[in-house]
Amino acid sequence: MTDREEPATPPAEAPDTAQEATGHDITPTVADDLRPEQREAKAQRLGRRIPIVSGFSAVVAAALLGLVISMRSGGLPFEFDEEWAEEVLEIRGPVGDVISYFMNALGGGIVGVFVVPIVIAVALLLARRPWAALYFVVASAVSAGMVQLLKNLFGRARPLDIIVTSDFGSFPSGHVANAATIAVTLGIILPFAWVWVGGAVYTLLMAASRTYLGAHWVSDTIGGILVGAGSALLLWAAFAAPLERERLKRLAEVSARNAVRAQAHVTPPARPRDTA
């Protein structure tokens, strides 16, 4: 009598889910459950935080710098302010005079306050960028208003060796704030490396010319950069969405026009002759 065969043990079934196989809960996170439009909205909110935080920090830093200056015996210059002012007196000459007087006229007065902003705004309108033109004008106005607010709040005296006519208040520099606003707004509107480099050079040249003319201390120009750049960044947060839609629309129009032009220059293929 043979032994009865034991029934074969059925193979273990493979786990139906990865959760059973690993023993870990792999329930999708909240971010994974978001729909595409929700993810885009969240990305836009996060994107706005960067210019808001950066712009607000720059403006606050300018105000704190002005507060520190005002607490130094009514605007007493820093040591680096005085050292640079002494260096400037030694390097003044015909070439520096021409450049600095030109920058003085370009960044202030009727030319700097009205002509330059209007020319840039009109150029943006002609380029079919109305939102960009509005953003630039509003940012320029906000920057100028903030400069006047801080000038009257701190009332810092200008250097004694000033060689140009200027208004009340040395901190912050309105010329430099205007230059920084132009540099940042145009860099945002036209996101090309050469625009940012050109804007940085223009701003630094404006800052150097203001100290060369004795119209400002170096710390005044630092405050101007902070106010101008901060104002442009804060306004960017408000205009980011329409600016991006406008930019993409413009790129699509240019691409379509270039495609049509390219197609017009393509030689049509020759038709095969009938061999009847």
Short mmCIF file of C-alpha atoms in Angstrom, two decimals:
data_model
loop_
_atom_site.label_atom_id
_atom_site.label_comp_id
_atom_site.label_asym_id
_atom_site.label_seq_id
_atom_site.Cartn_x
_atom_site.Cartn_y
_atom_site.Cartn_z
CA MET A 1 0.00 0.00 0.00
CA THR A 2 1.50 3.23 -1.14
CA ASP A 3 1.44 6.38 0.84
CA ARG A 4 -1.24 8.79 -0.19
CA GLU A 5 0.21 11.86 -1.82
CA GLU A 6 -0.32 15.03 0.08
CA PRO A 7 -2.09 17.72 -1.88
CA ALA A 8 0.36 20.25 -3.25
CA THR A 9 0.42 23.55 -1.43
CA PRO A 10 -0.82 26.26 -3.79
CA PRO A 11 1.77 28.96 -4.51
CA ALA A 12 1.39 32.16 -2.57
CA GLU A 13 -0.50 34.69 -4.52
CA ALA A 14 1.35 37.83 -5.45
CA PRO A 15 0.15 40.89 -3.59
CA ASP A 16 -2.34 42.87 -5.53
CA THR A 17 -0.89 46.21 -4.69
CA ALA A 18 2.49 47.73 -4.08
CA GLN A 19 1.28 48.65 -0.61
CA GLU A 20 0.79 44.91 0.26
CA ALA A 21 4.20 44.06 -1.22
CA THR A 22 6.16 46.68 0.69
CA GLY A 23 4.06 46.97 3.78
CA HIS A 24 4.17 50.77 3.45
CA ASP A 25 1.35 53.15 2.84
CA ILE A 26 1.86 54.79 -0.52
CA THR A 27 -1.31 56.81 -0.53
CA PRO A 28 -0.77 59.78 -2.86
CA THR A 29 0.06 63.00 -1.11
CA VAL A 30 -2.12 66.05 -1.29
CA ALA A 31 0.16 67.57 -3.92
CA ASP A 32 -0.22 64.45 -6.10
CA ASP A 33 -3.99 64.71 -5.88
CA LEU A 34 -4.06 68.27 -7.20
CA ARG A 35 -5.48 68.74 -10.63
CA PRO A 36 -3.24 70.37 -13.28
CA GLU A 37 -4.97 73.71 -12.98
CA GLN A 38 -4.56 73.60 -9.19
CA ARG A 39 -0.88 72.80 -9.54
CA GLU A 40 -0.44 75.72 -11.91
CA ALA A 41 -2.23 78.04 -9.50
CA LYS A 42 -0.04 76.83 -6.64
CA ALA A 43 3.10 77.37 -8.72
CA GLN A 44 1.95 80.90 -9.52
CA ARG A 45 1.38 81.65 -5.83
CA LEU A 46 4.84 80.36 -4.97
CA GLY A 47 6.28 82.34 -7.87
CA ARG A 48 4.77 85.56 -6.55
CA ARG A 49 6.32 85.07 -3.14
CA ILE A 50 9.85 85.47 -4.47
CA PRO A 51 9.44 89.02 -5.85
CA ILE A 52 7.21 90.01 -2.91
CA VAL A 53 9.71 88.84 -0.29
CA SER A 54 12.71 90.18 -2.24
CA GLY A 55 11.11 93.54 -2.99
CA PHE A 56 9.77 94.03 0.51
CA SER A 57 13.14 93.09 2.02
CA ALA A 58 14.95 95.59 -0.23
CA VAL A 59 12.60 98.44 0.68
CA VAL A 60 12.79 97.62 4.39
CA ALA A 61 16.59 97.45 4.17
CA ALA A 62 16.61 100.92 2.60
CA ALA A 63 14.41 102.29 5.38
CA LEU A 64 16.59 100.68 8.06
CA LEU A 65 19.71 102.10 6.44
CA GLY A 66 18.12 105.54 6.47
CA LEU A 67 17.19 105.09 10.11
CA VAL A 68 20.75 104.17 11.03
CA ILE A 69 22.07 107.18 9.12
CA SER A 70 19.63 109.56 10.80
CA MET A 71 20.76 108.29 14.20
CA ARG A 72 24.38 109.16 13.44
CA SER A 73 24.31 112.80 14.58
CA GLY A 74 21.76 113.86 12.01
CA GLY A 75 23.13 112.01 9.02
CA LEU A 76 26.84 111.83 9.77
CA PRO A 77 28.52 109.94 6.88
CA PHE A 78 30.10 106.54 7.36
CA GLU A 79 33.85 106.12 7.16
CA PHE A 80 33.63 104.59 3.68
CA ASP A 81 31.50 107.58 2.59
CA GLU A 82 34.24 110.00 3.58
CA GLU A 83 37.05 107.89 2.13
CA TRP A 84 35.34 107.63 -1.25
CA ALA A 85 34.53 111.37 -1.26
CA GLU A 86 38.24 112.13 -0.76
CA GLU A 87 39.19 109.78 -3.61
CA VAL A 88 36.68 111.44 -5.92
CA LEU A 89 38.16 114.88 -5.32
CA GLU A 90 41.51 113.57 -6.59
CA ILE A 91 40.19 111.97 -9.78
CA ARG A 92 37.97 114.79 -11.02
CA GLY A 93 38.86 115.88 -14.53
CA PRO A 94 37.42 116.87 -17.95
CA VAL A 95 36.46 113.33 -19.00
CA GLY A 96 34.78 112.52 -15.70
CA ASP A 97 33.00 115.87 -15.74
CA VAL A 98 31.47 115.26 -19.18
CA ILE A 99 30.28 111.75 -18.30
CA SER A 100 28.92 112.73 -14.90
CA TYR A 101 27.09 115.84 -16.11
CA PHE A 102 25.54 113.76 -18.90
CA MET A 103 24.37 111.12 -16.40
CA ASN A 104 23.05 113.92 -14.17
CA ALA A 105 20.87 115.24 -16.99
CA LEU A 106 19.82 111.76 -18.14
CA GLY A 107 18.71 110.53 -14.72
CA GLY A 108 16.99 113.59 -13.28
CA GLY A 109 15.02 116.70 -14.08
CA ILE A 110 12.55 116.76 -16.96
CA VAL A 111 14.58 114.27 -18.97
CA GLY A 112 14.88 111.65 -16.25
CA VAL A 113 11.42 112.08 -14.73
CA PHE A 114 9.35 112.50 -17.91
CA VAL A 115 11.22 112.08 -21.20
CA VAL A 116 13.01 108.78 -20.57
CA PRO A 117 10.00 106.98 -18.99
CA ILE A 118 7.66 108.22 -21.73
CA VAL A 119 10.05 107.13 -24.50
CA ILE A 120 10.40 103.65 -22.97
CA ALA A 121 6.64 103.34 -22.43
CA VAL A 122 5.88 104.41 -26.01
CA ALA A 123 8.46 101.94 -27.33
CA LEU A 124 6.78 99.13 -25.39
CA LEU A 125 3.37 100.17 -26.74
CA LEU A 126 4.72 100.15 -30.30
CA ALA A 127 6.04 96.66 -29.62
CA ARG A 128 2.48 95.68 -28.68
CA ARG A 129 3.32 95.22 -25.00
CA PRO A 130 0.69 97.39 -23.23
CA TRP A 131 0.91 95.50 -19.93
CA ALA A 132 4.68 95.92 -19.96
CA ALA A 133 4.28 99.66 -20.59
CA LEU A 134 1.81 99.97 -17.71
CA TYR A 135 4.07 97.98 -15.39
CA PHE A 136 7.04 100.18 -16.23
CA VAL A 137 5.14 103.44 -15.70
CA VAL A 138 3.60 102.32 -12.39
CA ALA A 139 6.91 100.98 -11.06
CA SER A 140 8.66 104.23 -11.98
CA ALA A 141 5.99 106.30 -10.23
CA VAL A 142 6.05 104.15 -7.09
CA SER A 143 9.85 104.29 -6.94
CA ALA A 144 9.87 108.09 -7.30
CA GLY A 145 7.20 108.47 -4.64
CA MET A 146 9.05 106.24 -2.21
CA VAL A 147 12.26 108.21 -2.76
CA GLN A 148 10.53 111.47 -1.89
CA LEU A 149 8.94 109.89 1.17
CA LEU A 150 12.29 108.74 2.53
CA LYS A 151 14.01 112.01 1.63
CA ASN A 152 11.51 114.00 3.68
CA LEU A 153 11.47 111.42 6.47
CA PHE A 154 15.23 111.40 7.08
CA GLY A 155 16.28 114.80 5.67
CA ARG A 156 19.96 113.94 5.30
CA ALA A 157 22.22 116.82 4.27
CA ARG A 158 24.14 116.52 1.01
CA PRO A 159 27.97 116.59 0.87
CA LEU A 160 29.56 120.03 1.10
CA ASP A 161 31.56 119.65 -2.12
CA ILE A 162 28.51 119.24 -4.37
CA ILE A 163 29.01 120.82 -7.81
CA VAL A 164 25.49 120.51 -9.24
CA THR A 165 22.10 121.89 -8.24
CA SER A 166 19.93 119.35 -6.41
CA ASP A 167 16.75 119.28 -4.38
CA PHE A 168 16.30 118.63 -0.67
CA GLY A 169 17.48 115.41 0.90
CA SER A 170 20.51 113.29 0.17
CA PHE A 171 19.15 109.87 1.17
CA PRO A 172 18.27 107.98 -0.93
CA SER A 173 19.55 108.98 -4.36
CA GLY A 174 16.63 109.57 -6.71
CA HIS A 175 18.83 109.29 -9.81
CA VAL A 176 20.12 105.88 -8.75
CA ALA A 177 16.66 104.67 -7.68
CA ASN A 178 15.31 105.64 -11.09
CA ALA A 179 18.18 103.83 -12.83
CA ALA A 180 17.67 100.69 -10.74
CA THR A 181 13.94 100.72 -11.47
CA ILE A 182 14.59 100.97 -15.21
CA ALA A 183 17.18 98.19 -15.05
CA VAL A 184 14.99 95.72 -13.14
CA THR A 185 11.73 96.42 -14.98
CA LEU A 186 13.34 96.10 -18.41
CA GLY A 187 15.16 92.96 -17.27
CA ILE A 188 11.81 91.46 -16.27
CA ILE A 189 10.04 92.59 -19.43
CA LEU A 190 12.91 91.49 -21.70
CA PRO A 191 14.50 88.51 -19.90
CA PHE A 192 17.81 88.49 -21.75
CA ALA A 193 21.27 88.43 -20.19
CA TRP A 194 22.42 91.49 -22.15
CA VAL A 195 19.47 93.52 -20.80
CA TRP A 196 20.38 92.66 -17.19
CA VAL A 197 24.08 93.36 -17.78
CA GLY A 198 23.32 96.67 -19.48
CA GLY A 199 20.95 97.65 -16.69
CA ALA A 200 23.52 96.82 -14.01
CA VAL A 201 26.21 98.85 -15.80
CA TYR A 202 23.84 101.79 -16.22
CA THR A 203 22.87 101.72 -12.53
CA LEU A 204 26.45 101.50 -11.27
CA LEU A 205 27.56 104.26 -13.65
CA MET A 206 24.74 106.45 -12.36
CA ALA A 207 25.77 105.73 -8.75
CA ALA A 208 29.40 106.57 -9.49
CA SER A 209 28.44 109.81 -11.23
CA ARG A 210 26.35 110.96 -8.26
CA THR A 211 29.25 110.57 -5.86
CA TYR A 212 31.64 112.09 -8.42
CA LEU A 213 29.51 115.24 -8.56
CA GLY A 214 29.35 115.38 -4.78
CA ALA A 215 25.56 115.13 -4.88
CA HIS A 216 25.44 112.01 -2.71
CA TRP A 217 27.36 109.83 -0.33
CA VAL A 218 27.97 106.22 -1.32
CA SER A 219 25.41 105.09 1.27
CA ASP A 220 22.84 107.29 -0.48
CA THR A 221 23.38 105.41 -3.73
CA ILE A 222 23.05 102.06 -1.93
CA GLY A 223 19.71 103.22 -0.58
CA GLY A 224 18.68 104.29 -4.08
CA ILE A 225 19.48 100.86 -5.52
CA LEU A 226 17.46 99.16 -2.78
CA VAL A 227 14.44 101.43 -3.27
CA GLY A 228 14.46 101.23 -7.07
CA ALA A 229 14.97 97.48 -7.31
CA GLY A 230 12.56 96.78 -4.44
CA SER A 231 9.79 98.86 -6.02
CA ALA A 232 10.19 97.07 -9.35
CA LEU A 233 10.08 93.64 -7.70
CA LEU A 234 7.01 94.43 -5.59
CA LEU A 235 5.09 95.67 -8.64
CA TRP A 236 6.22 92.62 -10.61
CA ALA A 237 4.27 90.41 -8.22
CA ALA A 238 1.10 92.29 -9.16
CA PHE A 239 1.77 92.28 -12.91
CA ALA A 240 3.41 88.84 -13.26
CA ALA A 241 0.43 86.98 -14.74
CA PRO A 242 -0.59 89.50 -17.46
CA LEU A 243 3.06 90.15 -18.30
CA GLU A 244 3.71 86.45 -18.88
CA ARG A 245 0.55 85.98 -20.95
CA GLU A 246 1.47 89.00 -23.03
CA ARG A 247 5.04 87.79 -23.53
CA LEU A 248 3.96 84.31 -24.62
CA LYS A 249 1.36 85.76 -26.99
CA ARG A 250 3.96 88.02 -28.54
CA LEU A 251 6.38 85.11 -28.96
CA ALA A 252 3.66 83.06 -30.64
CA GLU A 253 2.90 85.90 -33.05
CA VAL A 254 6.55 86.34 -33.94
CA SER A 255 7.01 82.59 -34.43
CA ALA A 256 3.96 82.38 -36.68
CA ARG A 257 5.13 85.34 -38.76
CA ASN A 258 8.61 83.86 -39.12
CA ALA A 259 7.12 80.53 -40.17
CA VAL A 260 5.06 82.22 -42.87
CA ARG A 261 8.12 84.07 -44.15
CA ALA A 262 10.17 80.89 -44.18
CA GLN A 263 7.45 79.02 -46.04
CA ALA A 264 7.27 81.77 -48.63
CA HIS A 265 10.94 81.22 -49.48
CA VAL A 266 10.60 77.45 -49.87
CA THR A 267 10.70 76.36 -53.52
CA PRO A 268 7.66 74.17 -54.25
CA PRO A 269 8.55 70.66 -55.42
CA ALA A 270 8.39 70.11 -59.16
CA ARG A 271 5.39 68.09 -60.38
CA PRO A 272 6.22 64.88 -62.26
CA ARG A 273 5.48 65.11 -65.96
CA ASP A 274 2.63 63.10 -67.40
CA THR A 275 3.91 60.11 -69.43
CA ALA A 276 0.81 59.44 -71.43
#
